[in-house]
Amino acid sequence: MDDHLLVMLGIQQLLENEADLEIVNTICHPADLEEEIIKHNPDVIVMDIRMKNDNGIEWTKKITETYPTCKVVILSGYDYDEYIHAAYEAGAYAFVTKENSAFELANAIRQSHLGIKSFPIDRLSNYNSPLTKIELNILQLISEDKTNAEISELLNISRRTVEHHVSSILRKLDVDSRVGAVVKAMKLGLLE
């Protein structure tokens, strides 16, 4: 049996014990998510940050853009700063680790339902600003193994400008190399 399924069923059982929370459904495959949202119109969705072939951050972005009344609580096995920041940037209302108690998860769901965001604030305060649109374009091209010269030509900007953007990307993502930037951006759900 898949450990994701075990965790999901365990969480479902814990939350069903909360008198003021109603579980309308649990799903294993994010592909079914939109259909379930349309069917049940949930107030809050608890989303695992990492799924077999999917990215919870990408799904959070989709949900918050398409169904703005649905609040997303991100559940993660890890409390990495980059996960917390990515969840926040994607529009999630809360970030809860699997080590947190069921009480804390239920509380995050209640707070989210009321429109109150709950994140480890100290972890967000030292967050560098997110990447600009041009930086994201350049990062995408870096991930496609393009050189600065090729990027310069493709985007019709000077090589010096490309170099400036690349160093800004490295600084913002707190990495030392182009490869590090791509790896971190993928973890954060910034790249496909």
Coordinates of N, CA, C and O in Angstrom, one line a residue:
M1 N 0.8 -1.2 0.0 CA 0.0 0.0 0.0 C 0.9 1.2 0.0 O 1.9 1.3 0.7
D2 N 0.6 2.2 -0.8 CA 1.3 3.5 -1.0 C 1.3 4.2 0.4 O 0.2 4.4 1.0
D3 N 2.4 4.7 0.8 CA 2.5 5.5 2.1 C 1.7 6.8 2.0 O 1.2 7.2 3.0
H4 N 1.6 7.4 0.8 CA 0.7 8.6 0.7 C -0.7 8.3 1.0 O -1.4 9.0 1.7
L5 N -1.2 7.1 0.6 CA -2.5 6.7 0.8 C -2.8 6.5 2.3 O -3.7 6.9 2.9
L6 N -1.8 5.8 3.0 CA -1.9 5.6 4.4 C -2.0 6.9 5.2 O -2.8 7.0 6.1
V7 N -1.1 7.8 4.8 CA -1.1 9.1 5.5 C -2.4 9.8 5.3 O -3.0 10.4 6.2
M8 N -2.9 9.8 4.0 CA -4.1 10.5 3.7 C -5.3 9.9 4.5 O -6.1 10.6 5.0
L9 N -5.4 8.6 4.5 CA -6.5 7.9 5.3 C -6.4 8.2 6.8 O -7.4 8.5 7.4
G10 N -5.1 8.3 7.3 CA -4.9 8.6 8.7 C -5.4 10.0 9.0 O -6.1 10.3 10.0
I11 N -5.0 11.0 8.1 CA -5.4 12.4 8.3 C -6.9 12.5 8.2 O -7.5 13.2 9.0
Q12 N -7.5 11.8 7.2 CA -8.9 11.9 7.1 C -9.6 11.4 8.3 O -10.5 12.1 8.8
Q13 N -9.2 10.3 8.9 CA -9.8 9.8 10.1 C -9.6 10.8 11.3 O -10.6 11.0 12.0
L14 N -8.4 11.4 11.4 CA -8.2 12.4 12.5 C -9.1 13.6 12.3 O -9.7 14.1 13.3
L15 N -9.3 14.0 11.1 CA -10.1 15.2 10.9 C -11.6 14.9 11.0 O -12.4 15.8 11.4
E16 N -12.0 13.7 10.7 CA -13.4 13.3 10.9 C -13.8 13.4 12.4 O -15.0 13.5 12.7
N17 N -12.8 13.3 13.3 CA -13.1 13.4 14.7 C -13.4 14.9 15.1 O -13.8 15.1 16.3
E18 N -13.1 15.8 14.3 CA -13.4 17.2 14.6 C -14.8 17.6 14.2 O -15.2 17.5 13.1
A19 N -15.6 17.9 15.2 CA -17.1 18.1 15.0 C -17.4 19.2 14.0 O -18.4 19.1 13.3
D20 N -16.6 20.2 14.0 CA -16.9 21.3 13.1 C -16.3 21.2 11.7 O -16.5 22.1 10.8
L21 N -15.7 20.1 11.4 CA -15.1 19.9 10.0 C -15.8 18.8 9.3 O -16.1 17.7 9.9
E22 N -16.1 19.0 8.1 CA -16.8 18.0 7.3 C -15.8 17.6 6.1 O -15.4 18.5 5.3
I23 N -15.5 16.3 6.0 CA -14.6 15.9 4.9 C -15.5 15.5 3.8 O -16.3 14.6 3.9
V24 N -15.4 16.2 2.6 CA -16.3 15.8 1.5 C -15.7 14.7 0.7 O -16.4 13.9 0.1
N25 N -14.4 14.7 0.6 CA -13.7 13.6 -0.2 C -12.2 13.6 0.0 O -11.7 14.6 0.4
T26 N -11.6 12.5 -0.3 CA -10.1 12.4 -0.3 C -9.8 11.8 -1.7 O -10.5 10.9 -2.1
I27 N -8.8 12.4 -2.3 CA -8.4 11.8 -3.6 C -6.9 11.6 -3.7 O -6.1 12.3 -3.0
C28 N -6.5 10.5 -4.4 CA -5.1 10.2 -4.6 C -4.5 10.8 -5.8 O -3.3 11.0 -5.9
H29 N -5.4 11.0 -6.8 CA -4.9 11.5 -8.1 C -5.3 12.9 -8.4 O -6.5 13.2 -8.6
P30 N -4.4 13.8 -8.4 CA -4.7 15.2 -8.6 C -5.5 15.5 -9.9 O -6.3 16.5 -10.0
A31 N -5.4 14.6 -10.9 CA -6.2 14.7 -12.1 C -7.7 14.8 -11.8 O -8.5 15.4 -12.6
D32 N -8.1 14.2 -10.7 CA -9.6 14.2 -10.3 C -10.0 15.4 -9.5 O -11.1 15.6 -9.2
L33 N -9.0 16.2 -9.2 CA -9.2 17.3 -8.3 C -10.2 18.4 -8.8 O -11.2 18.7 -8.1
E34 N -10.1 18.8 -10.0 CA -11.0 19.8 -10.6 C -12.5 19.3 -10.6 O -13.4 20.1 -10.2
E35 N -12.6 18.1 -11.0 CA -14.0 17.5 -11.0 C -14.6 17.5 -9.6 O -15.7 17.8 -9.4
E36 N -13.8 17.2 -8.6 CA -14.2 17.1 -7.2 C -14.5 18.5 -6.7 O -15.5 18.7 -5.9
I37 N -13.7 19.5 -7.1 CA -14.0 20.9 -6.6 C -15.3 21.3 -7.2 O -16.1 21.9 -6.5
I38 N -15.6 21.1 -8.5 CA -16.8 21.4 -9.1 C -18.0 20.7 -8.4 O -19.0 21.3 -8.1
K39 N -17.8 19.5 -8.1 CA -18.9 18.7 -7.5 C -19.2 19.1 -6.0 O -20.3 19.3 -5.6
H40 N -18.1 19.4 -5.2 CA -18.3 19.6 -3.8 C -18.2 21.1 -3.3 O -18.5 21.4 -2.2
N41 N -17.5 21.9 -4.2 CA -17.2 23.3 -3.8 C -16.7 23.4 -2.4 O -17.3 24.1 -1.6
P42 N -15.5 22.8 -2.1 CA -15.0 22.8 -0.7 C -14.5 24.2 -0.3 O -14.1 25.0 -1.2
D43 N -14.6 24.5 1.0 CA -14.1 25.7 1.5 C -12.6 25.7 1.6 O -11.9 26.6 1.3
V44 N -12.0 24.5 2.0 CA -10.6 24.3 2.2 C -10.2 23.0 1.6 O -10.9 22.0 1.7
I45 N -9.0 23.0 0.9 CA -8.4 21.8 0.4 C -7.1 21.6 1.1 O -6.2 22.5 1.1
V46 N -6.8 20.4 1.6 CA -5.5 20.1 2.2 C -4.8 19.4 1.1 O -5.2 18.3 0.6
M47 N -3.6 19.9 0.7 CA -2.9 19.5 -0.4 C -1.5 19.0 0.0 O -0.8 19.8 0.6
D48 N -1.1 17.8 -0.4 CA 0.3 17.4 -0.1 C 1.2 18.1 -1.1 O 0.9 18.3 -2.3
I49 N 2.3 18.6 -0.6 CA 3.3 19.4 -1.4 C 3.9 18.5 -2.5 O 4.2 19.0 -3.6
R50 N 4.1 17.2 -2.2 CA 4.7 16.3 -3.1 C 3.8 15.1 -3.3 O 3.4 14.4 -2.4
M51 N 3.5 14.9 -4.6 CA 2.7 13.7 -5.0 C 3.5 12.9 -6.0 O 4.4 13.5 -6.6
K52 N 3.1 11.7 -6.3 CA 3.8 10.8 -7.2 C 4.3 11.5 -8.4 O 5.5 11.6 -8.7
N53 N 3.4 12.0 -9.3 CA 3.8 12.6 -10.5 C 3.4 14.0 -10.6 O 3.3 14.6 -11.7
D54 N 3.1 14.6 -9.5 CA 2.5 16.0 -9.5 C 3.2 16.8 -8.5 O 3.9 16.4 -7.6
N55 N 3.0 18.1 -8.6 CA 3.6 19.1 -7.7 C 2.5 19.9 -7.0 O 1.7 20.6 -7.7
G56 N 2.4 19.8 -5.7 CA 1.3 20.4 -4.9 C 1.4 22.0 -5.1 O 0.3 22.6 -5.0
I57 N 2.5 22.5 -5.3 CA 2.7 24.0 -5.4 C 2.0 24.4 -6.8 O 1.2 25.4 -6.8
E58 N 2.3 23.7 -7.8 CA 1.6 24.0 -9.1 C 0.1 23.9 -9.0 O -0.6 24.7 -9.5
W59 N -0.4 22.8 -8.3 CA -1.8 22.6 -8.2 C -2.4 23.7 -7.3 O -3.5 24.2 -7.6
T60 N -1.7 24.2 -6.3 CA -2.1 25.3 -5.5 C -2.3 26.6 -6.3 O -3.3 27.2 -6.2
K61 N -1.3 26.8 -7.2 CA -1.4 28.0 -8.1 C -2.7 27.9 -8.9 O -3.5 28.8 -9.1
K62 N -2.9 26.7 -9.5 CA -4.1 26.5 -10.4 C -5.4 26.7 -9.6 O -6.3 27.4 -10.1
I63 N -5.4 26.1 -8.4 CA -6.7 26.2 -7.6 C -7.0 27.6 -7.2 O -8.1 28.1 -7.4
T64 N -5.9 28.3 -6.7 CA -6.2 29.7 -6.3 C -6.5 30.6 -7.4 O -7.3 31.6 -7.2
E65 N -6.0 30.4 -8.6 CA -6.4 31.2 -9.8 C -7.8 30.9 -10.3 O -8.5 31.7 -10.7
T66 N -8.1 29.6 -10.4 CA -9.3 29.1 -11.0 C -10.5 29.1 -10.0 O -11.6 29.4 -10.4
Y67 N -10.3 28.8 -8.8 CA -11.3 28.7 -7.8 C -10.9 29.6 -6.6 O -10.6 29.0 -5.5
P68 N -11.0 30.9 -6.7 CA -10.5 31.8 -5.6 C -11.2 31.6 -4.3 O -10.6 32.0 -3.3
T69 N -12.4 31.0 -4.2 CA -13.1 30.8 -2.9 C -12.5 29.6 -2.2 O -12.7 29.5 -1.0
C70 N -11.8 28.7 -2.9 CA -11.2 27.6 -2.2 C -9.9 28.0 -1.6 O -9.0 28.6 -2.3
K71 N -9.7 27.7 -0.3 CA -8.4 28.0 0.4 C -7.6 26.7 0.4 O -8.2 25.6 0.6
V72 N -6.3 26.8 0.2 CA -5.5 25.6 0.2 C -4.5 25.6 1.4 O -3.9 26.6 1.7
V73 N -4.5 24.5 2.1 CA -3.6 24.3 3.2 C -2.6 23.3 2.7 O -2.9 22.2 2.2
I74 N -1.3 23.7 2.7 CA -0.2 22.8 2.2 C 0.3 21.9 3.3 O 0.6 22.4 4.4
L75 N 0.4 20.6 3.0 CA 0.9 19.6 4.0 C 2.2 19.1 3.5 O 2.3 18.8 2.3
S76 N 3.2 19.1 4.3 CA 4.5 18.7 3.8 C 5.3 17.8 4.8 O 5.1 18.0 6.0
G77 N 6.0 16.9 4.3 CA 6.8 16.1 5.2 C 8.1 16.8 5.6 O 8.8 16.4 6.5
Y78 N 8.4 17.9 5.0 CA 9.6 18.7 5.3 C 9.2 20.2 5.5 O 8.3 20.7 4.9
D79 N 10.0 20.8 6.4 CA 9.7 22.2 6.6 C 10.8 23.1 6.1 O 11.2 24.1 6.7
Y80 N 11.3 22.8 4.9 CA 12.3 23.6 4.2 C 11.8 25.0 3.9 O 10.6 25.1 3.5
D81 N 12.6 26.0 4.1 CA 12.2 27.3 3.9 C 11.7 27.5 2.5 O 10.7 28.2 2.3
E82 N 12.4 26.9 1.5 CA 11.9 27.1 0.1 C 10.5 26.5 -0.1 O 9.7 27.1 -0.9
Y83 N 10.1 25.4 0.6 CA 8.8 24.9 0.5 C 7.8 25.9 1.1 O 6.7 26.2 0.5
I84 N 8.1 26.5 2.2 CA 7.2 27.4 2.9 C 7.0 28.6 2.0 O 5.9 29.1 1.8
H85 N 8.1 29.2 1.5 CA 8.0 30.3 0.6 C 7.2 30.0 -0.7 O 6.4 30.8 -1.1
A86 N 7.5 28.9 -1.3 CA 6.8 28.5 -2.5 C 5.3 28.4 -2.2 O 4.5 28.8 -3.1
A87 N 4.9 27.8 -1.1 CA 3.5 27.6 -0.8 C 2.9 29.0 -0.6 O 1.8 29.3 -1.1
Y88 N 3.6 29.9 0.1 CA 3.1 31.3 0.3 C 2.9 32.0 -1.0 O 1.8 32.6 -1.3
E89 N 3.9 31.9 -1.9 CA 3.9 32.6 -3.2 C 2.8 32.0 -4.1 O 2.2 32.7 -4.9
A90 N 2.5 30.7 -3.9 CA 1.4 30.1 -4.8 C 0.0 30.4 -4.3 O -0.9 30.1 -5.0
G91 N -0.1 31.1 -3.2 CA -1.4 31.5 -2.7 C -2.0 30.6 -1.7 O -3.2 30.7 -1.3
A92 N -1.2 29.7 -1.1 CA -1.8 28.8 0.0 C -2.1 29.7 1.2 O -1.6 30.8 1.4
Y93 N -3.0 29.2 2.0 CA -3.4 29.9 3.2 C -2.6 29.4 4.4 O -2.6 30.1 5.5
A94 N -2.1 28.2 4.4 CA -1.3 27.7 5.5 C -0.3 26.7 5.0 O -0.5 26.1 4.0
F95 N 0.7 26.5 5.9 CA 1.7 25.5 5.7 C 1.8 24.7 6.9 O 2.1 25.2 8.0
V96 N 1.6 23.4 6.9 CA 1.6 22.5 8.0 C 2.5 21.3 7.7 O 2.4 20.7 6.6
T97 N 3.4 20.9 8.6 CA 4.2 19.8 8.4 C 3.5 18.5 8.9 O 2.7 18.6 9.8
K98 N 3.9 17.4 8.4 CA 3.2 16.1 8.8 C 3.6 15.8 10.3 O 3.0 15.0 10.9
E99 N 4.7 16.5 10.8 CA 5.1 16.3 12.2 C 4.1 17.0 13.1 O 4.1 16.7 14.3
N100 N 3.5 18.1 12.6 CA 2.5 18.8 13.4 C 1.4 17.9 13.9 O 1.1 16.9 13.2
S101 N 0.7 18.3 14.9 CA -0.4 17.5 15.4 C -1.6 17.7 14.6 O -1.8 18.6 13.8
A102 N -2.6 16.7 14.7 CA -3.9 16.9 14.0 C -4.6 18.1 14.5 O -5.2 18.8 13.7
F103 N -4.4 18.5 15.7 CA -5.0 19.7 16.3 C -4.5 20.9 15.5 O -5.2 21.8 15.1
E104 N -3.1 21.0 15.2 CA -2.6 22.1 14.4 C -3.1 22.1 13.0 O -3.4 23.2 12.5
L105 N -3.2 20.9 12.4 CA -3.8 20.9 11.0 C -5.2 21.4 11.0 O -5.6 22.2 10.2
A106 N -6.0 20.9 12.0 CA -7.4 21.3 12.1 C -7.5 22.8 12.3 O -8.4 23.5 11.7
N107 N -6.6 23.3 13.1 CA -6.6 24.7 13.4 C -6.3 25.5 12.1 O -6.9 26.6 11.9
A108 N -5.3 25.1 11.4 CA -4.9 25.7 10.1 C -6.1 25.7 9.1 O -6.3 26.7 8.4
I109 N -6.8 24.6 9.1 CA -8.0 24.5 8.2 C -9.1 25.6 8.7 O -9.6 26.3 7.9
R110 N -9.3 25.7 10.0 CA -10.3 26.6 10.5 C -9.8 28.1 10.2 O -10.6 28.9 9.8
Q111 N -8.6 28.4 10.4 CA -8.0 29.7 10.2 C -8.1 30.1 8.7 O -8.6 31.2 8.4
S112 N -7.8 29.1 7.8 CA -7.9 29.3 6.4 C -9.3 29.6 6.0 O -9.6 30.5 5.2
H113 N -10.2 28.8 6.5 CA -11.6 29.0 6.2 C -12.1 30.4 6.5 O -12.9 31.0 5.8
L114 N -11.5 31.0 7.6 CA -11.9 32.4 8.0 C -11.1 33.4 7.2 O -11.3 34.6 7.4
G115 N -10.2 32.9 6.4 CA -9.4 33.9 5.5 C -8.1 34.4 6.2 O -7.5 35.3 5.8
I116 N -7.7 33.7 7.3 CA -6.5 34.0 8.0 C -5.4 33.1 7.5 O -5.5 31.9 7.7
K117 N -4.3 33.7 7.1 CA -3.1 32.9 6.6 C -2.3 32.5 7.9 O -2.1 33.3 8.8
S118 N -1.9 31.2 7.9 CA -1.0 30.8 9.0 C 0.2 30.1 8.4 O 0.2 29.0 7.9
F119 N 1.4 30.9 8.5 CA 2.7 30.4 8.1 C 3.6 30.6 9.2 O 3.4 31.5 10.0
P120 N 4.7 29.9 9.3 CA 5.8 30.2 10.3 C 6.4 31.5 9.9 O 7.3 31.6 9.0
I121 N 5.9 32.6 10.4 CA 6.2 34.0 10.0 C 7.7 34.2 10.1 O 8.3 34.8 9.2
D122 N 8.4 33.7 11.1 CA 9.9 33.9 11.2 C 10.6 33.4 10.0 O 11.6 33.9 9.5
R123 N 10.0 32.3 9.4 CA 10.6 31.7 8.2 C 10.3 32.5 6.9 O 11.1 32.4 5.9
L124 N 9.3 33.3 6.9 CA 8.9 34.1 5.7 C 9.7 35.4 5.8 O 9.9 36.0 4.7
S125 N 10.0 35.9 6.9 CA 10.5 37.3 7.0 C 11.9 37.4 6.4 O 12.2 38.5 5.9
N126 N 12.7 36.3 6.3 CA 14.0 36.5 5.6 C 13.9 36.0 4.2 O 14.9 35.6 3.6
Y127 N 12.7 35.9 3.6 CA 12.6 35.5 2.3 C 13.0 36.5 1.3 O 12.5 37.7 1.4
N128 N 13.8 36.2 0.3 CA 14.2 37.1 -0.7 C 13.0 37.3 -1.7 O 12.2 36.4 -1.8
S129 N 12.9 38.4 -2.4 CA 11.8 38.7 -3.3 C 11.7 37.6 -4.4 O 12.8 37.1 -4.8
P130 N 10.6 37.3 -4.9 CA 10.4 36.3 -5.9 C 11.0 36.8 -7.2 O 11.3 38.0 -7.4
L131 N 11.2 35.9 -8.1 CA 11.8 36.3 -9.4 C 10.8 37.1 -10.3 O 9.6 36.9 -10.3
T132 N 11.4 38.0 -11.1 CA 10.6 38.8 -12.0 C 10.3 37.9 -13.2 O 10.9 36.8 -13.4
K133 N 9.4 38.4 -14.1 CA 9.0 37.6 -15.3 C 10.2 37.4 -16.2 O 10.4 36.3 -16.7
I134 N 11.0 38.4 -16.4 CA 12.2 38.2 -17.3 C 13.2 37.2 -16.6 O 13.8 36.4 -17.3
E135 N 13.3 37.3 -15.3 CA 14.2 36.3 -14.6 C 13.7 34.9 -14.8 O 14.5 33.9 -15.0
L136 N 12.4 34.7 -14.7 CA 11.8 33.4 -14.9 C 12.0 32.9 -16.3 O 12.3 31.7 -16.5
N137 N 11.9 33.8 -17.3 CA 12.1 33.5 -18.7 C 13.6 33.0 -18.9 O 13.9 32.0 -19.5
I138 N 14.5 33.8 -18.3 CA 15.9 33.4 -18.4 C 16.2 32.1 -17.7 O 16.9 31.2 -18.2
L139 N 15.6 31.9 -16.5 CA 15.8 30.6 -15.8 C 15.3 29.4 -16.6 O 15.9 28.4 -16.7
Q140 N 14.1 29.6 -17.3 CA 13.6 28.6 -18.2 C 14.6 28.3 -19.3 O 14.9 27.1 -19.6
L141 N 15.2 29.3 -19.9 CA 16.2 29.1 -20.9 C 17.4 28.4 -20.4 O 18.0 27.6 -21.1
I142 N 17.8 28.8 -19.2 CA 19.0 28.1 -18.6 C 18.7 26.6 -18.4 O 19.5 25.8 -18.7
S143 N 17.5 26.3 -18.0 CA 17.1 24.9 -17.8 C 17.1 24.2 -19.1 O 17.2 22.9 -19.1
E144 N 17.0 24.9 -20.2 CA 17.0 24.3 -21.5 C 18.4 24.3 -22.1 O 18.7 24.1 -23.3
D145 N 19.4 24.5 -21.2 CA 20.8 24.5 -21.5 C 21.3 25.5 -22.5 O 22.2 25.3 -23.2
K146 N 20.7 26.7 -22.4 CA 21.1 27.8 -23.3 C 22.2 28.6 -22.6 O 22.2 28.8 -21.4
T147 N 23.1 29.1 -23.4 CA 24.2 29.9 -22.9 C 23.7 31.4 -22.8 O 22.7 31.7 -23.3
N148 N 24.5 32.2 -22.1 CA 24.2 33.6 -22.0 C 24.1 34.3 -23.4 O 23.2 35.1 -23.6
A149 N 25.0 33.9 -24.3 CA 24.9 34.4 -25.7 C 23.6 34.0 -26.4 O 23.0 34.9 -27.0
E150 N 23.2 32.8 -26.2 CA 22.0 32.3 -26.9 C 20.8 33.0 -26.2 O 19.8 33.4 -26.9
I151 N 20.8 33.2 -24.9 CA 19.7 33.8 -24.2 C 19.6 35.3 -24.7 O 18.5 35.8 -25.0
S152 N 20.7 35.9 -24.8 CA 20.8 37.3 -25.2 C 20.1 37.5 -26.6 O 19.3 38.4 -26.8
E153 N 20.5 36.5 -27.5 CA 19.9 36.6 -28.9 C 18.4 36.3 -28.9 O 17.6 37.0 -29.5
L154 N 18.0 35.3 -28.1 CA 16.6 34.9 -28.1 C 15.7 36.0 -27.5 O 14.6 36.2 -27.9
L155 N 16.2 36.6 -26.4 CA 15.4 37.7 -25.8 C 15.6 39.1 -26.3 O 15.0 40.0 -25.8
N156 N 16.6 39.2 -27.2 CA 16.9 40.4 -27.8 C 17.4 41.5 -26.7 O 16.9 42.6 -26.7
I157 N 18.2 41.0 -25.8 CA 18.8 41.9 -24.8 C 20.3 41.7 -24.8 O 20.8 40.6 -25.3
S158 N 21.1 42.6 -24.3 CA 22.6 42.5 -24.3 C 23.0 41.3 -23.4 O 22.3 40.9 -22.4
R159 N 24.2 40.8 -23.7 CA 24.8 39.7 -22.9 C 25.0 40.2 -21.4 O 24.8 39.5 -20.5
R160 N 25.4 41.5 -21.3 CA 25.6 42.1 -20.0 C 24.3 42.1 -19.2 O 24.4 41.8 -18.0
T161 N 23.2 42.4 -19.8 CA 21.9 42.4 -19.1 C 21.6 40.9 -18.7 O 21.1 40.7 -17.6
V162 N 21.8 40.0 -19.6 CA 21.6 38.6 -19.2 C 22.4 38.2 -18.0 O 21.9 37.6 -17.0
E163 N 23.7 38.6 -18.0 CA 24.6 38.3 -16.9 C 24.1 38.9 -15.6 O 24.1 38.3 -14.5
H164 N 23.6 40.1 -15.7 CA 23.0 40.8 -14.5 C 21.8 40.0 -14.0 O 21.7 39.8 -12.8
H165 N 20.9 39.6 -14.9 CA 19.7 38.8 -14.5 C 20.1 37.5 -13.9 O 19.5 37.1 -12.9
V166 N 21.1 36.8 -14.4 CA 21.6 35.5 -13.9 C 22.1 35.7 -12.5 O 21.7 34.9 -11.6
S167 N 22.9 36.7 -12.3 CA 23.4 36.9 -10.9 C 22.3 37.3 -9.9 O 22.3 36.9 -8.8
S168 N 21.3 38.0 -10.4 CA 20.1 38.3 -9.6 C 19.4 37.0 -9.2 O 18.9 36.9 -8.1
I169 N 19.2 36.1 -10.2 CA 18.5 34.9 -10.0 C 19.3 34.0 -8.9 O 18.7 33.5 -8.0
L170 N 20.6 34.0 -9.0 CA 21.4 33.2 -8.1 C 21.3 33.8 -6.7 O 21.1 33.0 -5.7
R171 N 21.3 35.1 -6.6 CA 21.2 35.8 -5.3 C 19.8 35.5 -4.7 O 19.7 35.1 -3.5
K172 N 18.8 35.7 -5.5 CA 17.4 35.5 -4.9 C 17.1 34.1 -4.5 O 16.4 33.9 -3.6
L173 N 17.7 33.1 -5.3 CA 17.4 31.7 -4.9 C 18.4 31.2 -3.9 O 18.3 30.0 -3.5
D174 N 19.4 32.0 -3.6 CA 20.5 31.7 -2.6 C 21.2 30.4 -3.1 O 21.3 29.4 -2.3
V175 N 21.7 30.4 -4.3 CA 22.5 29.3 -4.9 C 23.7 29.8 -5.5 O 23.9 31.0 -5.7
D176 N 24.7 28.9 -5.8 CA 26.0 29.3 -6.3 C 26.2 29.1 -7.8 O 27.2 29.5 -8.3
S177 N 25.3 28.4 -8.4 CA 25.5 28.0 -9.8 C 24.2 28.0 -10.6 O 23.1 28.0 -10.0
R178 N 24.3 28.0 -11.9 CA 23.1 27.9 -12.8 C 22.4 26.6 -12.5 O 21.2 26.5 -12.5
V179 N 23.2 25.5 -12.4 CA 22.5 24.2 -12.1 C 21.8 24.2 -10.8 O 20.6 23.8 -10.7
G180 N 22.4 24.8 -9.8 CA 21.8 25.0 -8.5 C 20.5 25.8 -8.6 O 19.5 25.4 -7.9
A181 N 20.5 26.8 -9.4 CA 19.3 27.6 -9.6 C 18.1 26.8 -10.2 O 17.0 26.9 -9.8
V182 N 18.5 26.0 -11.2 CA 17.5 25.2 -11.9 C 16.9 24.2 -11.0 O 15.7 24.0 -10.9
V183 N 17.8 23.5 -10.2 CA 17.3 22.5 -9.2 C 16.4 23.1 -8.2 O 15.3 22.6 -7.9
K184 N 16.8 24.2 -7.6 CA 16.0 24.9 -6.6 C 14.7 25.4 -7.2 O 13.6 25.2 -6.6
A185 N 14.7 25.9 -8.4 CA 13.5 26.4 -9.1 C 12.5 25.3 -9.3 O 11.3 25.5 -9.2
M186 N 13.1 24.1 -9.6 CA 12.2 23.0 -9.8 C 11.5 22.5 -8.5 O 10.3 22.2 -8.5
K187 N 12.3 22.5 -7.4 CA 11.8 22.2 -6.1 C 10.7 23.2 -5.7 O 9.7 22.8 -5.1
L188 N 10.9 24.4 -6.1 CA 9.9 25.5 -5.7 C 8.7 25.5 -6.7 O 7.8 26.3 -6.4
G189 N 8.8 24.7 -7.7 CA 7.6 24.7 -8.6 C 7.7 25.9 -9.6 O 6.7 26.2 -10.2
L190 N 8.8 26.5 -9.7 CA 8.9 27.7 -10.6 C 9.2 27.3 -12.1 O 9.0 28.0 -13.0
L191 N 9.7 26.0 -12.3 CA 9.9 25.5 -13.6 C 9.1 24.2 -13.8 O 8.9 23.5 -12.8
E192 N 8.8 24.0 -15.0 CA 8.1 22.7 -15.3 C 9.0 21.6 -15.3 O 10.1 21.6 -15.7

